[in-house]
Coordinates of N, CA and C in Angstrom, one line a residue:
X15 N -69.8 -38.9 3.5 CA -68.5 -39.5 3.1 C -67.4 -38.7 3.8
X16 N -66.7 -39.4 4.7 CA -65.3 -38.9 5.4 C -64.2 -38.5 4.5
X17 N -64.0 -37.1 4.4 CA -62.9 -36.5 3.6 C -61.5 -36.3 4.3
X18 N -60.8 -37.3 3.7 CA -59.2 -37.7 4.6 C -58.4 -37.0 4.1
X19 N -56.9 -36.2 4.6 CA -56.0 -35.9 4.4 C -55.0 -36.9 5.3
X20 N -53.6 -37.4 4.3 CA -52.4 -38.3 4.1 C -51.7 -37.5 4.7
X21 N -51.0 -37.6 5.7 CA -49.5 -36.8 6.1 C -48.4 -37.3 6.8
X22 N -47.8 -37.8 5.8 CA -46.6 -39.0 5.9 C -45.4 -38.0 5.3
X23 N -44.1 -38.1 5.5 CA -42.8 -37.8 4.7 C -42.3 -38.2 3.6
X24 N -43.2 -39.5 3.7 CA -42.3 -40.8 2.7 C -43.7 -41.2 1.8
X25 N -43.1 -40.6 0.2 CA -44.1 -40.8 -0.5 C -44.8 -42.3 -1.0
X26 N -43.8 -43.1 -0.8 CA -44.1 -44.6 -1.4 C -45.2 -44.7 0.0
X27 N -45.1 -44.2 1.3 CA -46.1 -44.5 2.5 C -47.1 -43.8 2.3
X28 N -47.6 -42.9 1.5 CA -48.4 -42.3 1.0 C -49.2 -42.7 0.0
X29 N -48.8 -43.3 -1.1 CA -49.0 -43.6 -2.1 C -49.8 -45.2 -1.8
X30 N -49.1 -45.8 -0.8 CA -50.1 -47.3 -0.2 C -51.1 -46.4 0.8
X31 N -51.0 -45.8 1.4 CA -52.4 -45.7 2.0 C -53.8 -44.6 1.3
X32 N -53.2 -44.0 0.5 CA -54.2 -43.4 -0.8 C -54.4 -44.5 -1.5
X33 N -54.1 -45.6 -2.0 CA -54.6 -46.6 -2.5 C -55.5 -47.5 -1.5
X34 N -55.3 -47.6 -0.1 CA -56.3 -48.5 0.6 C -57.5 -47.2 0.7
X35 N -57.8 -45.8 1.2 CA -58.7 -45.0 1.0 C -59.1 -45.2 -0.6
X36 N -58.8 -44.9 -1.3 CA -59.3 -45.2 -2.7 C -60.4 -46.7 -3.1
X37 N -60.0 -47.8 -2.2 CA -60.9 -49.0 -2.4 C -61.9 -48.9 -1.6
X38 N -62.1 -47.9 -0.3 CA -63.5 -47.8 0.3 C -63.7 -47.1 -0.5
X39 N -65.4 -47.7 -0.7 CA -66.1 -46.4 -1.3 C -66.5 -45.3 -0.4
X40 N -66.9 -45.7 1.0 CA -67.3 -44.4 2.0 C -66.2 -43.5 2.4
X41 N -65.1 -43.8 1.4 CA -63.5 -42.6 2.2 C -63.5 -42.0 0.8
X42 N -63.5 -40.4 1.3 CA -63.0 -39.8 0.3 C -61.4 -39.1 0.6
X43 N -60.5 -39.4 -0.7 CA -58.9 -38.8 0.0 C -58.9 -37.5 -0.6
X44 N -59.1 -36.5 0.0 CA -58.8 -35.5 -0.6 C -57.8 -34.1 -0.7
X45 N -56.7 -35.2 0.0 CA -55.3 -34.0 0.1 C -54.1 -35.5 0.4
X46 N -53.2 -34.6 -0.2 CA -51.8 -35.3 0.7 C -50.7 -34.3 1.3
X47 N -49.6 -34.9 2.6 CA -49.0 -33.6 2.6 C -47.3 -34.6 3.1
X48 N -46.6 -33.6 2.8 CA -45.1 -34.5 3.0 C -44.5 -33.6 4.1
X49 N -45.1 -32.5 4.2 CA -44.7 -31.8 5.1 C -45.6 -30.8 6.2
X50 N -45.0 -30.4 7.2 CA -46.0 -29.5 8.1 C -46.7 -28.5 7.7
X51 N -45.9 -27.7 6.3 CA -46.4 -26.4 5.8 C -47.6 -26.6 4.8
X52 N -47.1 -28.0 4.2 CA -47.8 -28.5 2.8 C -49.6 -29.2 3.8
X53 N -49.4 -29.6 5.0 CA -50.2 -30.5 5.4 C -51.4 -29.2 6.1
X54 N -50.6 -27.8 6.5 CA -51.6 -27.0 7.0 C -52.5 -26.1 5.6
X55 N -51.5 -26.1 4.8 CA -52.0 -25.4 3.2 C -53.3 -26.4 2.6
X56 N -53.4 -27.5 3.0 CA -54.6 -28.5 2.4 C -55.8 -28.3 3.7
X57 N -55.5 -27.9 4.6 CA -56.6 -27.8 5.9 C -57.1 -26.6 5.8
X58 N -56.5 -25.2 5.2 CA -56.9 -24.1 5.1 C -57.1 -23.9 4.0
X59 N -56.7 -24.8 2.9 CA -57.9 -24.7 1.5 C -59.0 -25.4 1.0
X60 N -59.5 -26.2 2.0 CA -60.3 -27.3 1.8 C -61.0 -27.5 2.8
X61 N -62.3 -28.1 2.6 CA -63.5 -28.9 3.7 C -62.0 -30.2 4.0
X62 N -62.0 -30.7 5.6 CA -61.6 -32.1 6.1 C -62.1 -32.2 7.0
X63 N -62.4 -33.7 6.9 CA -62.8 -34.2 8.3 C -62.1 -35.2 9.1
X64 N -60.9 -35.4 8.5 CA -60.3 -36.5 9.4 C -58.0 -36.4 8.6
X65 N -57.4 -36.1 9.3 CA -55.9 -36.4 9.3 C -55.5 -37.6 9.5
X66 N -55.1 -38.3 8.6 CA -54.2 -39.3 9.2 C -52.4 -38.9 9.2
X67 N -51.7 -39.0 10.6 CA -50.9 -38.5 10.8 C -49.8 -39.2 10.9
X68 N -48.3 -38.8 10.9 CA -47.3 -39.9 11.1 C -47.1 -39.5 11.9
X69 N -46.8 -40.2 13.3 CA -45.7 -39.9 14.4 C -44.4 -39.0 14.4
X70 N -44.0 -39.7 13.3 CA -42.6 -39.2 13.1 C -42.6 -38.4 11.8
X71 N -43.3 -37.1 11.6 CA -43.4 -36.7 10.3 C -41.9 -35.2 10.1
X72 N -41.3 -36.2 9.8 CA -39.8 -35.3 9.2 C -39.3 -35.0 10.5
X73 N -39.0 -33.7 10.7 CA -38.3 -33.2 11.8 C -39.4 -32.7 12.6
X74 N -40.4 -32.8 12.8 CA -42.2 -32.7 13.4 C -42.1 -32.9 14.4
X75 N -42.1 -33.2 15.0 CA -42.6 -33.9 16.2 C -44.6 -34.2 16.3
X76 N -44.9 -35.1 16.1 CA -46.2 -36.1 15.2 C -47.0 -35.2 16.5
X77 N -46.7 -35.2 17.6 CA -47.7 -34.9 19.1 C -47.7 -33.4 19.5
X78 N -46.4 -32.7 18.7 CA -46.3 -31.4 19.1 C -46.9 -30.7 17.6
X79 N -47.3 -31.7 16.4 CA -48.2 -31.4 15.3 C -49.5 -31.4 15.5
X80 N -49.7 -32.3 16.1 CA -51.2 -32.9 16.4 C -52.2 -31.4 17.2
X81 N -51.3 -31.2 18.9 CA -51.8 -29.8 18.9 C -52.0 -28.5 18.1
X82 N -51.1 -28.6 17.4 CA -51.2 -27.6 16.7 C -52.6 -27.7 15.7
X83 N -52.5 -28.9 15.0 CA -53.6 -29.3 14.3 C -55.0 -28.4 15.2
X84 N -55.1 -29.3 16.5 CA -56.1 -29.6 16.8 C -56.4 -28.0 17.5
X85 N -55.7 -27.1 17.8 CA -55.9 -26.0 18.2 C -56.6 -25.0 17.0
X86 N -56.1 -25.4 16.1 CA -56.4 -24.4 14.9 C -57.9 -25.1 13.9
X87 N -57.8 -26.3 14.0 CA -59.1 -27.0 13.4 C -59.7 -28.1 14.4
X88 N -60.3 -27.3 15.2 CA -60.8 -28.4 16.6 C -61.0 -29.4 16.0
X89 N -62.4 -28.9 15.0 CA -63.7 -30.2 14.0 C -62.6 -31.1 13.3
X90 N -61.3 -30.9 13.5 CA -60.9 -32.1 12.4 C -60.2 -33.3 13.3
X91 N -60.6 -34.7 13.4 CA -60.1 -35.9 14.1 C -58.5 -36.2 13.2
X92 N -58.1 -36.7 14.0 CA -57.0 -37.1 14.1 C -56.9 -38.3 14.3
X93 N -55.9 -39.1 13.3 CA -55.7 -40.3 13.3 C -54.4 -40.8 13.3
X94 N -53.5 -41.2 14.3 CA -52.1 -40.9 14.4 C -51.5 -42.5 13.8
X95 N -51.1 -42.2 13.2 CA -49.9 -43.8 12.3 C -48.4 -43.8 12.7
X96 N -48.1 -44.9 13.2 CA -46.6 -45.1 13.8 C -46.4 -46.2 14.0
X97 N -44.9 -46.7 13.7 CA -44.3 -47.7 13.6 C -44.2 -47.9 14.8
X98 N -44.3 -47.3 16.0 CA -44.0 -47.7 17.6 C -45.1 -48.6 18.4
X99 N -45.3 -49.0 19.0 CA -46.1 -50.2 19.7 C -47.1 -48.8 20.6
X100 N -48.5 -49.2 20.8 CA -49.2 -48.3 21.1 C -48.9 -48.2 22.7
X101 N -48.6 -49.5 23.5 CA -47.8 -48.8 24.8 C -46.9 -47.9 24.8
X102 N -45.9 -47.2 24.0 CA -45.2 -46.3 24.4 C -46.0 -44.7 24.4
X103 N -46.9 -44.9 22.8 CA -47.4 -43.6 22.3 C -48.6 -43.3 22.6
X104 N -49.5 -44.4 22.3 CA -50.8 -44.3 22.0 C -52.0 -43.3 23.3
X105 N -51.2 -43.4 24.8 CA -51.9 -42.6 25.4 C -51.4 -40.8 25.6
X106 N -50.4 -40.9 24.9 CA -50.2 -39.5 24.9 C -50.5 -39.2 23.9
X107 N -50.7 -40.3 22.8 CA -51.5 -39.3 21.6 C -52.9 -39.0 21.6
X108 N -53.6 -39.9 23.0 CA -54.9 -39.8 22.8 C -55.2 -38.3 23.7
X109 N -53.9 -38.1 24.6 CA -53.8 -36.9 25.8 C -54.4 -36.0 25.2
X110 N -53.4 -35.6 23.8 CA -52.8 -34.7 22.9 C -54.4 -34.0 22.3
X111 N -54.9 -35.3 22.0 CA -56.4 -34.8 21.2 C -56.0 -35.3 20.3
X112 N -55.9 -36.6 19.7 CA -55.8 -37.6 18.7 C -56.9 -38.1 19.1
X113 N -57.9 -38.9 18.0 CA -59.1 -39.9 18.4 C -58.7 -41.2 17.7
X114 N -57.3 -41.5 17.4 CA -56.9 -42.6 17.5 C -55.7 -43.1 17.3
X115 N -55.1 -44.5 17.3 CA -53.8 -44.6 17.1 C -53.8 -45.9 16.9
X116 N -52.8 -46.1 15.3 CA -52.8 -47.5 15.0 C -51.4 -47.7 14.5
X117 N -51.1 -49.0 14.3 CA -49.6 -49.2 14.0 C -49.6 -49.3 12.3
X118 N -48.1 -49.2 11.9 CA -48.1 -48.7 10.5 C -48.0 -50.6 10.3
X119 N -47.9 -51.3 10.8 CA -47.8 -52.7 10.3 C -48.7 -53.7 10.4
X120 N -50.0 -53.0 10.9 CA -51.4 -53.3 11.0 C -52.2 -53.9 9.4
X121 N -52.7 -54.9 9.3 CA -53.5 -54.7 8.2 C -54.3 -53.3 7.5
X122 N -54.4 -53.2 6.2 CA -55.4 -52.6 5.5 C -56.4 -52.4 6.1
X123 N -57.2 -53.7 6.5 CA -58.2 -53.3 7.1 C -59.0 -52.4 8.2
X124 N -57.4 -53.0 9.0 CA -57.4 -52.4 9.9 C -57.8 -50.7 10.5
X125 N -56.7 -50.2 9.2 CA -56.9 -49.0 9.1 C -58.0 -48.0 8.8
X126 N -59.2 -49.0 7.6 CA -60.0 -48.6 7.2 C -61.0 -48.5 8.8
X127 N -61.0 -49.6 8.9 CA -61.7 -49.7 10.3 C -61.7 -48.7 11.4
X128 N -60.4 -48.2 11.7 CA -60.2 -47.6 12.5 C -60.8 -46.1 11.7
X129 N -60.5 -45.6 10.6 CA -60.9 -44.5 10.1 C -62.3 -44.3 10.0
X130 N -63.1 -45.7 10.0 CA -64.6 -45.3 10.1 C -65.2 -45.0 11.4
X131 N -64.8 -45.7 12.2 CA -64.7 -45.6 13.6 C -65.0 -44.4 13.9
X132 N -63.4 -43.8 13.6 CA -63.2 -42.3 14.3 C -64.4 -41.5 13.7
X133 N -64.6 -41.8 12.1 CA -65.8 -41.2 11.8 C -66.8 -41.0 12.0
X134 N -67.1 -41.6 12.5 CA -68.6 -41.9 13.4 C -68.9 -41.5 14.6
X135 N -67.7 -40.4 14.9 CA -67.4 -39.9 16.3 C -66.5 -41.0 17.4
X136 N -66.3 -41.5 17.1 CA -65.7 -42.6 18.2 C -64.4 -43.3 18.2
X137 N -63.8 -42.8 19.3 CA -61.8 -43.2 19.3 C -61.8 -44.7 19.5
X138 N -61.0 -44.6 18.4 CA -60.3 -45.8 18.4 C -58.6 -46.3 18.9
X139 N -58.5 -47.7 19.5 CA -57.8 -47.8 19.8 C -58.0 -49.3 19.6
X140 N -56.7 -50.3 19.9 CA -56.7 -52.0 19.6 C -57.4 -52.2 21.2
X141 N -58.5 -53.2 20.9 CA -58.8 -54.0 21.6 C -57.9 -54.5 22.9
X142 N -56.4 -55.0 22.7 CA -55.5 -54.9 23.7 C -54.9 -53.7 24.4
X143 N -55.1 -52.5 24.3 CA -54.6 -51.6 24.3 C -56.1 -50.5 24.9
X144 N -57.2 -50.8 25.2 CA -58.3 -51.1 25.3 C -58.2 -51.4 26.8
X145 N -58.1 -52.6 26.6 CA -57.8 -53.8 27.7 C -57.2 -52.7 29.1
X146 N -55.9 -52.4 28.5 CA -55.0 -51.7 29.2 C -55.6 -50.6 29.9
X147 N -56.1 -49.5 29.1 CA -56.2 -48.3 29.4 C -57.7 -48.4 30.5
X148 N -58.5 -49.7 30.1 CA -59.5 -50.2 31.0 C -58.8 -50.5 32.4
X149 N -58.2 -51.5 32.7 CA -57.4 -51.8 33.5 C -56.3 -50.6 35.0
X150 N -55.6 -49.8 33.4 CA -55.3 -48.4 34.7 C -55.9 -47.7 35.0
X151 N -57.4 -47.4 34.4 CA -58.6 -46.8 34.9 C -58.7 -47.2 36.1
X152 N -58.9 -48.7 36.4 CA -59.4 -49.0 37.7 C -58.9 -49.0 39.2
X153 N -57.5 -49.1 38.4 CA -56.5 -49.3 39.3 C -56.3 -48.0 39.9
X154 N -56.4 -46.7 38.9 CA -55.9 -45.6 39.6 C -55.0 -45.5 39.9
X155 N -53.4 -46.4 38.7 CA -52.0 -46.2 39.3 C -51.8 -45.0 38.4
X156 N -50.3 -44.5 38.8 CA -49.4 -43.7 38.3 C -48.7 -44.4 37.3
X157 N -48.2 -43.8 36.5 CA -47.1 -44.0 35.2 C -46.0 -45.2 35.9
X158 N -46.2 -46.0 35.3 CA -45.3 -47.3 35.8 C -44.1 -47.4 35.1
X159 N -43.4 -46.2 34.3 CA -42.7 -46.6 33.6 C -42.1 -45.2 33.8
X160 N -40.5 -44.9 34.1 CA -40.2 -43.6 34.4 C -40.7 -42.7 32.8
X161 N -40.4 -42.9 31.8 CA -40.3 -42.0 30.8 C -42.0 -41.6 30.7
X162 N -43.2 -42.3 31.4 CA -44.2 -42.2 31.2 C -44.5 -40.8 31.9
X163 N -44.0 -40.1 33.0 CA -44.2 -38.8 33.9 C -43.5 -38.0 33.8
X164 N -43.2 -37.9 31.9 CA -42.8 -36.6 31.4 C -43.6 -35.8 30.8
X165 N -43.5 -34.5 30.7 CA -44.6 -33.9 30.0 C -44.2 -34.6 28.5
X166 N -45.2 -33.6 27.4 CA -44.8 -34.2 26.0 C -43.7 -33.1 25.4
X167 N -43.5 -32.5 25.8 CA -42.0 -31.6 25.6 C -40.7 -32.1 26.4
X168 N -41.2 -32.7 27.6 CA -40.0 -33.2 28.1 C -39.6 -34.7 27.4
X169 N -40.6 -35.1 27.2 CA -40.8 -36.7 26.3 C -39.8 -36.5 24.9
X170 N -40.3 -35.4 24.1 CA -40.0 -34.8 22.7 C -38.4 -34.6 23.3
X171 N -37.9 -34.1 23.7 CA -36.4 -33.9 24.4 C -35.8 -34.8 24.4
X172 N -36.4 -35.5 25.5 CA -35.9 -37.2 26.2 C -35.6 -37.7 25.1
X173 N -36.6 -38.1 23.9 CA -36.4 -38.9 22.8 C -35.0 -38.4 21.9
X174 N -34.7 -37.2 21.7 CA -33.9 -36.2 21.0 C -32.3 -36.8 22.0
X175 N -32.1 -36.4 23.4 CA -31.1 -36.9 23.7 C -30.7 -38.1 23.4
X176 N -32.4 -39.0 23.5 CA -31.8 -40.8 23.5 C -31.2 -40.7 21.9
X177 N -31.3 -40.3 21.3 CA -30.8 -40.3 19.7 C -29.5 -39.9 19.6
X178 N -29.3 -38.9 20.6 CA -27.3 -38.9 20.9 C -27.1 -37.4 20.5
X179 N -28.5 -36.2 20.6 CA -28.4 -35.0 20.0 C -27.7 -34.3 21.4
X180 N -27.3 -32.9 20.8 CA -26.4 -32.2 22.1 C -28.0 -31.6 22.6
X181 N -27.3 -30.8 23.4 CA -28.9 -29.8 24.1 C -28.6 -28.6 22.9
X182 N -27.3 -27.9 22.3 CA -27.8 -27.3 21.8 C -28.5 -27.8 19.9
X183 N -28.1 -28.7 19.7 CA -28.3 -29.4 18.4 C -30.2 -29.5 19.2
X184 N -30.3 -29.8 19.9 CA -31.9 -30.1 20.3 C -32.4 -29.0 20.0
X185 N -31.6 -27.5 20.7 CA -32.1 -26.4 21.2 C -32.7 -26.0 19.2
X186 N -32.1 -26.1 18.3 CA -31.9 -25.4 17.4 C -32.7 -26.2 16.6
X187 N -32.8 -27.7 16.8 CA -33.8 -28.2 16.0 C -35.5 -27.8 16.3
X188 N -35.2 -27.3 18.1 CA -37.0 -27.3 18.2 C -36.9 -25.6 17.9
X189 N -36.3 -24.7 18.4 CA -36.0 -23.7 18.2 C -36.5 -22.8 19.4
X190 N -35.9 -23.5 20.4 CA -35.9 -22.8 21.5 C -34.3 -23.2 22.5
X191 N -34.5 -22.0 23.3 CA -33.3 -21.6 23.9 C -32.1 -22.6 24.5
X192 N -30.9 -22.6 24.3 CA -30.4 -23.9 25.1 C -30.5 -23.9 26.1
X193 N -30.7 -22.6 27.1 CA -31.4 -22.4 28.4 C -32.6 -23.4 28.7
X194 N -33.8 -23.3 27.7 CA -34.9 -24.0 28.1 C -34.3 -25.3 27.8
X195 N -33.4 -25.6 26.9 CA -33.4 -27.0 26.3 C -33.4 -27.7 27.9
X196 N -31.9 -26.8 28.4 CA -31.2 -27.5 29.5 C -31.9 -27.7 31.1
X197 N -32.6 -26.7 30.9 CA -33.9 -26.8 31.8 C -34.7 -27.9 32.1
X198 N -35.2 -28.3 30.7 CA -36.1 -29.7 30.5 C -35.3 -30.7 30.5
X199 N -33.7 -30.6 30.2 CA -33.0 -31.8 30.7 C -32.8 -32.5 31.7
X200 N -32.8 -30.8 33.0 CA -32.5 -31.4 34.6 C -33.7 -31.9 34.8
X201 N -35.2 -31.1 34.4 CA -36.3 -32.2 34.9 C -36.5 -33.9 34.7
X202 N -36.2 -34.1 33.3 CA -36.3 -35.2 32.5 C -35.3 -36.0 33.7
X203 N -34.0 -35.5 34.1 CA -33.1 -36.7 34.7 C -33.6 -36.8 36.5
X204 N -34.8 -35.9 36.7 CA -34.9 -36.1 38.3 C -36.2 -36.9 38.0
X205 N -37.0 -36.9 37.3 CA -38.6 -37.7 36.7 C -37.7 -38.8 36.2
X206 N -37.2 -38.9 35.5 CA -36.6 -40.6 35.5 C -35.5 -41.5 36.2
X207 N -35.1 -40.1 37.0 CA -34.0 -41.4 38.0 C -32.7 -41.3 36.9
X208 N -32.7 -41.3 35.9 CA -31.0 -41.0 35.1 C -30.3 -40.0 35.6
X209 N -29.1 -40.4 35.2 CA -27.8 -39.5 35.6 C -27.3 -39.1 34.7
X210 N -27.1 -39.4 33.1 CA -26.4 -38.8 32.4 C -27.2 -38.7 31.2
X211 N -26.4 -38.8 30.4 CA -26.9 -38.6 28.7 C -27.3 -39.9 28.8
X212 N -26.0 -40.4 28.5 CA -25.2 -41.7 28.0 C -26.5 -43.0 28.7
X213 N -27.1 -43.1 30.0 CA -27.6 -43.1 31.0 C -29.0 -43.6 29.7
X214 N -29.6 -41.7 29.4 CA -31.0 -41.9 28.1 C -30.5 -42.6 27.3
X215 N -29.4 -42.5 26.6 CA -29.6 -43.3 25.3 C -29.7 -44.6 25.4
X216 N -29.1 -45.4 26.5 CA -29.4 -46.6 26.9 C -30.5 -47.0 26.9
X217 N -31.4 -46.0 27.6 CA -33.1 -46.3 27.9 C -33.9 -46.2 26.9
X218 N -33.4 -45.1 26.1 CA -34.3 -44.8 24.9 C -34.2 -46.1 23.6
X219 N -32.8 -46.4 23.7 CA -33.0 -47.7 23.2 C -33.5 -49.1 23.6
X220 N -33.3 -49.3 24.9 CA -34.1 -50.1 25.4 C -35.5 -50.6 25.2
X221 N -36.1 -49.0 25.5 CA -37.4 -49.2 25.3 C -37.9 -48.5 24.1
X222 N -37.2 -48.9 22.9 CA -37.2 -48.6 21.1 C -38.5 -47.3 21.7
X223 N -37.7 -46.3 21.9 CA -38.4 -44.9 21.8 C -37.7 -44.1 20.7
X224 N -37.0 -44.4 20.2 CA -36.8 -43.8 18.9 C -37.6 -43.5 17.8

């Protein structure tokens, strides 16, 4: 039986997916966490074998949690949940060491499905998104999309400016230097071809990377 831990912000989003784990009988839930501190205190007091994770968990950053995760408890899979469309995320979560990624507007089933999956040793991802990742395999293209040929710290940035944050408001949320912030800014604007701020937030909205 696959022993899941919940780690969402938002308890009513917790509360529906402990209830879809609760109707399989083969899932066992046996943590929840609202936060990064609360979600490593359940992994270091308990047997798990599987995270289901939010993208966007509080002021987290879901991909720069995930490592962390996965550095400190290799043996535990990862299951990343997000409201964002799996072309934007889904291959850098899979980069990251996620063994899967599904959308938060997915059926029930869905989710179950995908958690047995992973369980069983094997990443999951949508059938269309499948398709895809089949497809750039063959082709052997490059990132077709400028925001796609950022690291995931320059991405984690990018996203932060598209939101309309300063470099030092960025600097202080990730907690590193406005030096590095502004560092990873000039990269971010020569890897995507932008010119200004004003420039990302356009794109970030564009391409609902928020």
């Amino acid at each position: 039986m696959a022993r899941i831990v919940i780690a969402d912000d938002h308890a009513i989003v917790r509360r529906g997916l402990s209830q879809i784990l609760t109707d399989a009988d083969d899932l066992r839930l046996v943590g929840e966490a609202g936060t990064g501190a609360e979600l490593f205190d359940v992994l270091r007091s308990r047997p798990v074998d599987m995270v289901v994770l939010d993208l966007k968990f509080g002021d987290r950053d879901g991909i720069d949690l995930l490592k962390h995760i996965k550095s400190e408890f290799p043996h535990v899979a990862v299951l990343m949940l997000s409201m964002h469309s799996e072309e934007v995320f889904a291959v850098r979560a899979l980069r990251a060491g996620a063994s899967g990624y599904i959308q938060k507007e997915g059926a029930p089933e869905m989710l179950v499905a995908a958690i047995r999956r992973i369980a069983s040793g094997r990443t999951y991802v949508s059938p269309a998104m499948a398709e895809r990742l089949a497809e750039d395999a063959a082709r052997g293209s490059p990132a077709s999309l400028p925001h796609e040929r950022l690291s995931d710290r320059e991405f984690e940035i990018f996203r932060l400016l598209g939101s309309g944050k300063s470099v030092t408001e960025i600097a202080n949320t990730l907690n590193l230097s406005v030096k590095t912030v502004s560092t990873h800014r000039t990269h971010i604007l020569e890897k995507t071809g932008l010119q200004t701020n004003a420039a990302i937030v356009d794109y970030v909205t564009a391409q609902r990377l928020r």
